[in-house]
């Protein structure tokens, strides 16, 4: 059983969002678009408790009820569930939370009518026992305990129950303690083996110590580690690297024990604080878990994007009116995208918001455009704009990146140097159809983006950022040069002044430093660039555009 769709209203940062989910779903998006709020909404649904904190309501407006509606698919065979199933076999459950009141829980049937669900069904199939949320601030003392909210506890509880059921000695607390101790020996040994493998250290010893069975308080123990340097140290007192490896080992244990087909994991930034190599290992483990149990996670990790399927990604973006919307992959474009894109998918999907993208040729635009927009009173973050660096003007790169954006319903504009008119014309002929998300193609009239920086700024950047043997002045440049010839002149000046001839270094510095110099000196932006940014703003805001300007502009 897994969540195939969730709709959340008036919860934390989410005014209204509707998200279809797969068995493995990755939520992407800038900070503060509601990714964490969505995971907490799921956690609130399964906890099934009243909400008493006004901060859990959108804009603290407690008179407006919170509504969380979840559809479950691949329902297990059970007579207790059949009466709630729709024709397609799904079950949709609505929970409405009024401030400081228990939630009103109903099943929604095919005809839209609602019926009550008894507590036994909720506790058996739709409670926190079948859902586990791991926030970004991971407390190992919680996760490695027998508490109800602990991942290790939920994993071991089933083994302990099975051990008690298979043993006849149930009357004595001492006997129960012995049975439980034996039942966790195998998981203990497995966790230790995983840690040894991951940390390349066979001296690591992991122990569940101080096992206590209390008729009132339940089962408790502490987890300690020893190795060739230290002995018998509580896990919370070990370094971040060891703690992260413990989390990975715990996930591997869950995968190896086959938790079951109706267990759901929600993870906030599982890659947090992990080295890229460890991120790859963790993703592999999570993918194994998702074969049997649903996994929903948020991430900012390029590793996760590069090694997961496009169709697993869900992009959350905030519209100009503050509402969060979800953009999911158009599966009809999958075949076309199963190719060498020419750029890393993370370069396109982790660059910012999903309201509009600007596809550019190089570093100067990537670093400079956000500052130009700031100079015009615009914010790329508030508008939900991504700036994607192609590192060239290859036609296939432009097409593939635009197609990837189209698969997530993200509009874009393309900004090319003047010498890339052939690419612009080829793309213009293919615009429409799958590439209808390309709203405009701009070829810069003056030549390259570097032509839009005053020579005084270029000289200042060279003097400040490059290790010159003597200062550069404006008179050192040939002011008649434009486009490629201008860049060649810059290269010549750099070489003559002892800074080598790396244009890549200059372009990055011109975009990141030179644009800020223009801003601080309150210099004006060329009207042509102003027109481009104004059009991008309209697209991001969903405003109608004037007749599109063709590539030969």
C-alpha positions as semicolon CSV with decimal commas, in nm:
position;residue;x (nm);y (nm);z (nm)
1;X;0,000;0,000;0,000
2;X;0,131;0,346;-0,081
3;X;0,016;0,709;-0,103
4;X;-0,068;0,786;-0,465
5;X;-0,204;1,136;-0,406
6;X;-0,214;1,394;-0,127
7;X;-0,401;1,724;-0,109
8;X;-0,322;1,966;0,173
9;X;-0,513;2,285;0,260
10;X;-0,417;2,557;0,511
11;X;-0,128;2,371;0,673
12;X;0,182;2,574;0,766
13;X;0,336;2,711;0,443
14;X;0,077;2,536;0,227
15;X;-0,240;2,721;0,142
16;X;-0,341;2,462;-0,114
17;X;-0,129;2,197;-0,283
18;X;-0,215;1,877;-0,468
19;X;0,066;1,626;-0,522
20;X;0,059;1,287;-0,700
21;X;0,319;1,049;-0,559
22;X;0,506;0,736;-0,670
23;X;0,649;0,459;-0,457
24;X;0,971;0,661;-0,461
25;X;0,915;1,036;-0,481
26;X;1,172;1,315;-0,454
27;X;1,048;1,665;-0,370
28;X;1,262;1,945;-0,516
29;X;1,239;2,320;-0,486
30;X;1,393;2,627;-0,333
31;X;1,389;2,692;0,038
32;X;1,056;2,801;0,185
33;X;0,832;2,658;-0,087
34;X;0,668;2,407;0,147
35;X;0,862;2,081;0,105
36;X;0,905;2,034;0,479
37;X;0,548;2,148;0,547
38;X;0,423;1,874;0,315
39;X;0,612;1,602;0,503
40;X;0,484;1,734;0,835
41;X;0,132;1,733;0,691
42;X;0,168;1,361;0,620
43;X;0,303;1,308;0,971
44;X;0,006;1,500;1,114
45;X;-0,236;1,287;0,911
46;X;-0,100;0,959;1,047
47;X;-0,062;1,087;1,405
48;X;-0,437;1,164;1,404
49;X;-0,418;1,406;1,698
50;X;-0,572;1,747;1,752
51;X;-0,369;2,052;1,646
52;X;-0,310;2,303;1,923
53;X;-0,033;2,520;1,775
54;X;-0,153;2,821;1,568
55;X;0,174;2,803;1,371
56;X;0,045;2,483;1,209
57;X;-0,225;2,686;1,034
58;X;-0,153;2,880;0,715
59;X;-0,065;3,236;0,822
60;X;-0,174;3,138;1,177
61;X;-0,537;3,169;1,069
62;X;-0,691;2,920;1,311
63;X;-1,054;2,988;1,204
64;X;-0,970;2,820;0,870
65;X;-0,969;2,442;0,908
66;X;-0,677;2,231;0,795
67;X;-0,773;1,961;0,545
68;X;-0,549;1,668;0,450
69;X;-0,690;1,425;0,194
70;X;-0,482;1,120;0,105
71;X;-0,547;0,851;-0,155
72;X;-0,392;0,507;-0,099
73;X;-0,334;0,259;-0,381
74;X;-0,247;-0,113;-0,398
75;X;-0,464;-0,186;-0,097
76;X;-0,397;-0,522;0,076
77;X;-0,671;-0,782;0,076
78;X;-0,882;-0,728;0,386
79;X;-1,252;-0,759;0,455
80;X;-1,225;-0,460;0,688
81;X;-1,106;-0,237;0,401
82;X;-1,335;-0,343;0,117
83;X;-1,628;-0,119;0,207
84;X;-1,403;0,190;0,183
85;X;-1,251;0,102;-0,155
86;X;-1,346;0,281;-0,475
87;X;-1,412;0,102;-0,802
88;X;-1,043;0,124;-0,893
89;X;-0,947;-0,029;-0,557
90;X;-0,811;0,292;-0,403
91;X;-0,906;0,430;-0,062
92;X;-0,931;0,806;-0,008
93;X;-0,934;0,935;0,349
94;X;-1,011;1,294;0,448
95;X;-0,907;1,443;0,781
96;X;-1,026;1,789;0,879
97;X;-0,851;1,958;1,172
98;X;-1,017;2,242;1,358
99;X;-0,807;2,429;1,610
100;X;-0,772;2,231;1,936
101;X;-1,029;1,973;1,830
102;X;-0,985;1,606;1,736
103;X;-0,978;1,555;1,358
104;X;-1,293;1,458;1,171
105;X;-1,205;1,147;0,973
106;X;-1,404;1,022;0,673
107;X;-1,354;0,791;0,377
108;X;-1,453;0,947;0,043
109;X;-1,635;0,706;-0,187
110;X;-1,675;0,698;-0,568
111;X;-1,982;0,921;-0,571
112;X;-1,817;1,181;-0,347
113;X;-2,014;1,077;-0,040
114;X;-1,837;1,024;0,290
115;X;-1,852;0,752;0,551
116;X;-1,696;0,713;0,895
117;X;-1,396;0,486;0,955
118;X;-1,377;0,295;1,280
119;X;-1,073;0,341;1,505
120;X;-0,957;-0,020;1,469
121;X;-0,917;0,018;1,092
122;X;-0,734;0,349;1,134
123;X;-0,500;0,206;1,398
124;X;-0,427;-0,106;1,194
125;X;-0,369;0,047;0,851
126;X;-0,346;0,426;0,866
127;X;-0,166;0,517;1,189
128;X;0,188;0,619;1,284
129;X;0,273;0,249;1,313
130;X;0,280;0,234;0,933
131;X;0,442;0,577;0,875
132;X;0,782;0,706;0,980
133;X;0,902;1,065;0,941
134;X;1,273;1,146;0,976
135;X;1,329;1,525;0,995
136;X;1,651;1,694;0,886
137;X;1,758;1,740;1,248
138;X;1,809;1,375;1,325
139;X;1,832;1,276;1,692
140;X;2,009;0,941;1,705
141;X;1,907;0,891;2,066
142;X;1,549;0,889;1,938
143;X;1,598;0,694;1,615
144;X;1,808;0,424;1,790
145;X;1,560;0,351;2,069
146;X;1,243;0,153;2,127
147;X;1,021;0,462;2,131
148;X;0,715;0,458;1,910
149;X;0,860;0,737;1,694
150;X;1,195;0,559;1,654
151;X;1,289;0,392;1,326
152;X;1,487;0,120;1,501
153;X;1,204;0,068;1,747
154;X;0,946;0,022;1,473
155;X;1,180;-0,214;1,292
156;X;1,252;-0,432;1,595
157;X;0,904;-0,431;1,743
158;X;0,776;-0,676;1,481
159;X;1,069;-0,913;1,545
160;X;1,008;-0,899;1,918
161;X;0,637;-0,971;1,878
162;X;0,718;-1,267;1,656
163;X;0,975;-1,395;1,909
164;X;0,724;-1,378;2,192
165;X;0,455;-1,548;1,983
166;X;0,689;-1,835;1,900
167;X;0,800;-1,889;2,262
168;X;0,589;-2,049;2,532
169;X;0,767;-1,883;2,826
170;X;0,556;-1,568;2,852
171;X;0,466;-1,564;3,218
172;X;0,788;-1,431;3,366
173;X;0,925;-1,083;3,306
174;X;1,273;-1,233;3,327
175;X;1,187;-1,486;3,057
176;X;1,038;-1,214;2,837
177;X;1,356;-1,008;2,876
178;X;1,567;-1,304;2,768
179;X;1,346;-1,369;2,465
180;X;1,364;-1,004;2,361
181;X;1,740;-0,998;2,407
182;X;1,779;-1,295;2,172
183;X;1,541;-1,138;1,918
184;X;1,761;-0,830;1,873
185;X;2,094;-1,014;1,851
186;X;2,063;-1,064;1,477
187;X;1,976;-0,698;1,395
188;X;2,258;-0,591;1,627
189;X;2,508;-0,807;1,439
190;X;2,375;-0,687;1,101
191;X;2,410;-0,320;1,196
192;X;2,764;-0,384;1,314
193;X;2,857;-0,557;0,989
194;X;2,715;-0,268;0,782
195;X;2,914;-0,015;0,985
196;X;3,233;-0,212;0,942
197;X;3,180;-0,224;0,566
198;X;3,091;0,143;0,532
199;X;3,374;0,273;0,750
200;X;3,632;0,016;0,632
201;X;3,708;-0,074;0,991
202;X;3,661;-0,429;1,117
203;X;3,740;-0,316;1,472
204;X;3,405;-0,139;1,510
205;X;3,183;-0,304;1,767
206;X;2,817;-0,205;1,812
207;X;2,615;-0,316;2,113
208;X;2,260;-0,276;2,240
209;X;2,332;-0,242;2,611
210;X;2,137;-0,205;2,933
211;X;1,832;-0,383;2,795
212;X;1,543;-0,324;3,033
213;X;1,194;-0,472;3,019
214;X;0,944;-0,298;3,241
215;X;0,575;-0,401;3,256
216;X;0,479;-0,033;3,265
217;X;0,748;0,153;3,069
218;X;0,814;-0,114;2,807
219;X;1,147;-0,204;2,645
220;X;1,453;0,023;2,651
221;X;1,825;0,000;2,578
222;X;2,118;0,220;2,475
223;X;2,344;0,184;2,172
224;X;2,720;0,204;2,224
225;X;3,016;0,187;1,987
226;X;3,375;0,077;2,031
227;X;3,667;0,063;1,787
228;X;4,047;0,055;1,787
229;X;4,063;0,410;1,931
230;X;3,775;0,445;2,178
231;X;3,567;0,203;2,381
232;X;3,202;0,186;2,481
233;X;3,095;0,533;2,364
234;X;2,728;0,637;2,338
235;X;2,633;0,690;1,974
236;X;2,526;1,051;2,034
237;X;2,883;1,126;2,149
238;X;3,043;1,006;1,826
239;X;3,138;1,238;1,539
240;X;2,904;1,349;1,260
241;X;3,063;1,107;1,011
242;X;3,003;0,807;1,234
243;X;2,649;0,919;1,313
244;X;2,569;0,959;0,942
245;X;2,704;0,611;0,876
246;X;2,481;0,481;1,155
247;X;2,178;0,628;0,980
248;X;2,280;0,459;0,652
249;X;2,334;0,129;0,835
250;X;1,992;0,162;0,996
251;X;1,829;0,217;0,657
252;X;2,013;-0,087;0,524
253;X;1,883;-0,290;0,818
254;X;1,527;-0,184;0,743
255;X;1,572;-0,287;0,379
256;X;1,720;-0,624;0,477
257;X;1,440;-0,705;0,724
258;X;1,165;-0,643;0,467
259;X;0,950;-0,414;0,679
260;X;0,644;-0,475;0,467
261;X;0,445;-0,341;0,175
262;X;0,241;-0,089;0,369
263;X;0,517;0,096;0,551
264;X;0,584;0,454;0,438
265;X;0,902;0,654;0,498
266;X;0,914;1,034;0,480
267;X;1,267;1,174;0,491
268;X;1,377;1,536;0,499
269;X;1,709;1,584;0,317
270;X;1,843;1,233;0,386
271;X;2,174;1,339;0,226
272;X;2,228;1,611;0,490
273;X;2,597;1,631;0,600
274;X;2,693;1,328;0,393
275;X;2,992;1,312;0,158
276;X;2,887;1,258;-0,210
277;X;3,017;0,901;-0,195
278;X;2,803;0,833;0,111
279;X;2,509;1,003;-0,063
280;X;2,538;0,756;-0,351
281;X;2,543;0,467;-0,107
282;X;2,244;0,604;0,083
283;X;2,042;0,657;-0,235
284;X;2,108;0,296;-0,336
285;X;1,979;0,182;0,005
286;X;1,670;0,403;-0,019
287;X;1,596;0,267;-0,365
288;X;1,613;-0,085;-0,223
289;X;1,371;0,011;0,055
290;X;1,130;0,162;-0,200
291;X;1,091;-0,176;-0,370
292;X;0,874;-0,283;-0,074
293;X;0,794;0,035;0,120
294;X;0,710;0,379;-0,011
295;X;0,977;0,648;0,030
296;X;0,906;1,022;0,003
297;X;1,199;1,255;0,054
298;X;1,306;1,614;0,001
299;X;1,652;1,690;-0,133
300;X;1,894;1,953;-0,256
301;X;2,143;1,686;-0,366
302;X;2,271;1,668;-0,726
303;X;2,366;1,306;-0,652
304;X;2,001;1,213;-0,590
305;X;1,893;1,390;-0,909
306;X;2,159;1,233;-1,129
307;X;2,090;0,879;-1,008
308;X;1,711;0,875;-0,982
309;X;1,443;0,855;-1,249
310;X;1,295;1,172;-1,395
311;X;0,946;1,050;-1,318
312;X;1,026;1,029;-0,946
313;X;1,096;1,402;-0,923
314;X;0,831;1,650;-0,809
315;X;0,916;2,019;-0,831
316;X;0,748;2,247;-0,578
317;X;0,737;2,616;-0,661
318;X;0,561;2,914;-0,511
319;X;0,343;3,128;-0,735
320;X;0,353;3,507;-0,721
321;X;0,047;3,507;-0,490
322;X;0,228;3,288;-0,239
323;X;0,062;2,952;-0,306
324;X;0,268;2,636;-0,357
325;X;0,208;2,424;-0,666
326;X;0,355;2,090;-0,766
327;X;0,499;2,016;-1,109
328;X;0,530;1,650;-1,199
329;X;0,697;1,473;-1,487
330;X;0,510;1,427;-1,815
331;X;0,562;1,056;-1,874
332;X;0,488;1,093;-2,249
333;X;0,825;1,268;-2,287
334;X;1,022;0,996;-2,112
335;X;1,145;0,823;-2,428
336;X;1,278;1,148;-2,574
337;X;1,465;1,227;-2,252
338;X;1,628;0,886;-2,214
339;X;1,932;1,021;-2,394
340;X;2,250;1,217;-2,329
341;X;2,111;1,559;-2,243
342;X;2,444;1,734;-2,281
343;X;2,404;1,880;-1,931
344;X;2,345;1,726;-1,592
345;X;1,975;1,712;-1,500
346;X;2,059;1,869;-1,164
347;X;2,196;2,175;-1,346
348;X;1,846;2,231;-1,481
349;X;1,625;2,111;-1,196
350;X;1,818;2,246;-0,895
351;X;1,880;2,595;-1,030
352;X;1,578;2,759;-0,871
353;X;1,204;2,800;-0,897
354;X;0,969;2,642;-1,147
355;X;0,782;2,951;-1,273
356;X;1,027;3,033;-1,553
357;X;1,381;2,944;-1,660
358;X;1,638;3,150;-1,850
359;X;1,865;2,928;-2,060
360;X;2,200;3,104;-2,111
361;X;2,535;3,027;-2,271
362;X;2,788;3,084;-1,997
363;X;2,919;3,191;-1,658
364;X;2,881;3,566;-1,710
365;X;2,505;3,536;-1,754
366;X;2,463;3,273;-1,482
367;X;2,631;3,492;-1,218
368;X;2,536;3,833;-1,356
369;X;2,167;3,799;-1,443
370;X;2,046;3,770;-1,081
371;X;2,222;4,098;-0,997
372;X;2,083;4,270;-1,308
373;X;1,737;4,161;-1,197
374;X;1,802;4,295;-0,848
375;X;1,898;4,629;-1,007
376;X;1,555;4,630;-1,174
377;X;1,375;4,560;-0,847
378;X;1,317;4,193;-0,927
379;X;1,403;3,884;-0,722
380;X;1,477;3,556;-0,895
381;X;1,376;3,376;-0,573
382;X;1,044;3,551;-0,522
383;X;0,955;3,515;-0,889
384;X;1,062;3,150;-0,899
385;X;1,315;3,193;-1,182
386;X;1,596;2,949;-1,263
387;X;1,904;3,047;-1,463
388;X;2,051;2,747;-1,645
389;X;2,405;2,759;-1,785
390;X;2,452;2,553;-2,104
391;X;2,825;2,630;-2,125
392;X;2,784;2,682;-2,497
393;X;2,522;2,735;-2,764
394;X;2,491;2,384;-2,904
395;X;2,146;2,336;-3,056
396;X;2,095;1,989;-2,911
397;X;2,179;2,114;-2,562
398;X;1,922;2,392;-2,593
399;X;1,658;2,148;-2,716
400;X;1,727;1,885;-2,451
401;X;1,724;2,128;-2,158
402;X;1,406;2,294;-2,289
403;X;1,249;1,947;-2,329
404;X;1,342;1,852;-1,971
405;X;1,181;2,173;-1,847
406;X;0,876;2,106;-2,065
407;X;0,837;1,766;-1,899
408;X;0,777;1,952;-1,571
409;X;0,564;2,223;-1,733
410;X;0,826;2,495;-1,678
411;X;0,828;2,778;-1,936
412;X;1,158;2,923;-2,047
413;X;1,334;3,181;-2,263
414;X;1,666;3,132;-2,441
415;X;1,932;3,404;-2,444
416;X;2,214;3,351;-2,696
417;X;2,511;3,550;-2,822
418;X;2,474;3,719;-3,159
419;X;2,700;3,465;-3,328
420;X;2,455;3,185;-3,233
421;X;2,184;3,303;-3,476
422;X;2,194;2,970;-3,659
423;X;2,111;2,786;-3,334
424;X;1,834;3,037;-3,260
425;X;1,684;2,993;-3,607
426;X;1,696;2,612;-3,582
427;X;1,526;2,616;-3,242
428;X;1,269;2,868;-3,365
429;X;1,167;2,630;-3,645
430;X;1,114;2,350;-3,393
431;X;0,933;2,562;-3,137
432;X;0,584;2,438;-3,069
433;X;0,493;2,078;-3,009
434;X;0,708;1,937;-2,731
435;X;0,905;2,266;-2,714
436;X;0,609;2,496;-2,681
437;X;0,740;2,594;-2,338
438;X;1,005;2,808;-2,511
439;X;0,833;3,145;-2,493
440;X;1,103;3,347;-2,668
441;X;1,453;3,327;-2,812
442;X;1,678;3,630;-2,778
443;X;1,997;3,685;-2,977
444;X;2,193;3,970;-2,824
445;X;2,224;4,257;-3,069
446;X;2,559;4,386;-2,949
447;X;2,736;4,052;-2,969
448;X;2,822;3,867;-2,645
449;X;2,691;3,940;-2,295
450;X;3,033;4,088;-2,217
451;X;2,952;4,370;-2,461
452;X;2,693;4,491;-2,210
453;X;2,956;4,568;-1,944
454;X;3,130;4,910;-1,958
455;X;3,503;4,888;-2,028
456;X;3,563;5,073;-1,701
457;X;3,398;4,781;-1,522
458;X;3,600;4,523;-1,716
459;X;3,923;4,703;-1,626
460;X;3,821;4,725;-1,259
461;X;3,742;4,353;-1,248
462;X;4,077;4,263;-1,404
463;X;4,263;4,482;-1,157
464;X;4,073;4,348;-0,856
465;X;4,035;3,980;-0,940
466;X;4,335;3,889;-1,155
467;X;4,700;3,875;-1,050
468;X;4,825;4,144;-1,291
469;X;5,185;4,258;-1,317
470;X;5,062;4,612;-1,394
471;X;4,717;4,778;-1,376
472;X;4,478;4,781;-1,671
473;X;4,315;5,104;-1,791
474;X;4,036;5,161;-2,043
475;X;4,290;5,290;-2,292
476;X;4,444;4,941;-2,304
477;X;4,131;4,808;-2,479
478;X;4,035;4,845;-2,845
479;X;3,698;5,015;-2,804
480;X;3,596;4,936;-3,163
481;X;3,585;4,562;-3,098
482;X;3,260;4,371;-3,033
483;X;3,151;4,013;-2,990
484;X;3,420;3,749;-3,030
485;X;3,671;4,013;-3,135
486;X;3,615;4,198;-2,808
487;X;3,681;3,883;-2,607
488;X;3,999;3,824;-2,806
489;X;4,105;4,178;-2,720
490;X;4,036;4,112;-2,351
491;X;4,247;3,797;-2,372
492;X;4,532;3,992;-2,533
493;X;4,519;4,262;-2,262
494;X;4,520;3,998;-1,986
495;X;4,821;3,828;-2,141
496;X;5,009;4,155;-2,184
497;X;4,949;4,238;-1,817
498;X;5,075;3,907;-1,685
499;X;4,742;3,741;-1,598
500;X;4,746;3,466;-1,860
501;X;4,462;3,440;-2,107
502;X;4,191;3,236;-1,932
503;X;3,860;3,384;-2,049
504;X;3,671;3,145;-1,826
505;X;3,820;3,311;-1,517
506;X;3,740;3,660;-1,648
507;X;3,383;3,570;-1,746
508;X;3,307;3,424;-1,404
509;X;3,460;3,730;-1,234
510;X;3,280;3,970;-1,465
511;X;2,944;3,811;-1,388
512;X;2,990;3,766;-1,012
513;X;3,195;4,080;-0,935
514;X;3,153;4,316;-1,230
515;X;2,772;4,315;-1,217
516;X;2,783;4,405;-0,847
517;X;3,020;4,690;-0,930
518;X;2,763;4,820;-1,178
519;X;2,494;4,788;-0,912
520;X;2,698;4,966;-0,645
521;X;2,788;5,246;-0,887
522;X;2,420;5,273;-0,986
523;X;2,502;5,228;-1,354
524;X;2,216;5,175;-1,596
525;X;2,137;4,844;-1,764
526;X;2,115;4,829;-2,141
527;X;1,750;4,862;-2,255
528;X;1,777;4,536;-2,448
529;X;1,853;4,343;-2,128
530;X;1,577;4,532;-1,947
531;X;1,331;4,412;-2,212
532;X;1,444;4,050;-2,165
533;X;1,406;4,061;-1,786
534;X;1,066;4,230;-1,807
535;X;0,942;3,954;-2,035
536;X;1,079;3,686;-1,802
537;X;0,900;3,854;-1,512
538;X;0,569;3,845;-1,701
539;X;0,614;3,475;-1,778
540;X;0,696;3,395;-1,414
541;X;0,388;3,585;-1,302
542;X;0,169;3,410;-1,557
543;X;0,084;3,732;-1,742
544;X;-0,007;3,730;-2,114
545;X;0,279;3,828;-2,344
546;X;0,284;4,056;-2,643
547;X;0,355;3,901;-2,983
548;X;0,678;3,706;-2,954
549;X;0,991;3,864;-3,097
550;X;1,163;3,634;-3,343
551;X;1,520;3,514;-3,329
552;X;1,642;3,762;-3,589
553;X;1,566;4,049;-3,353
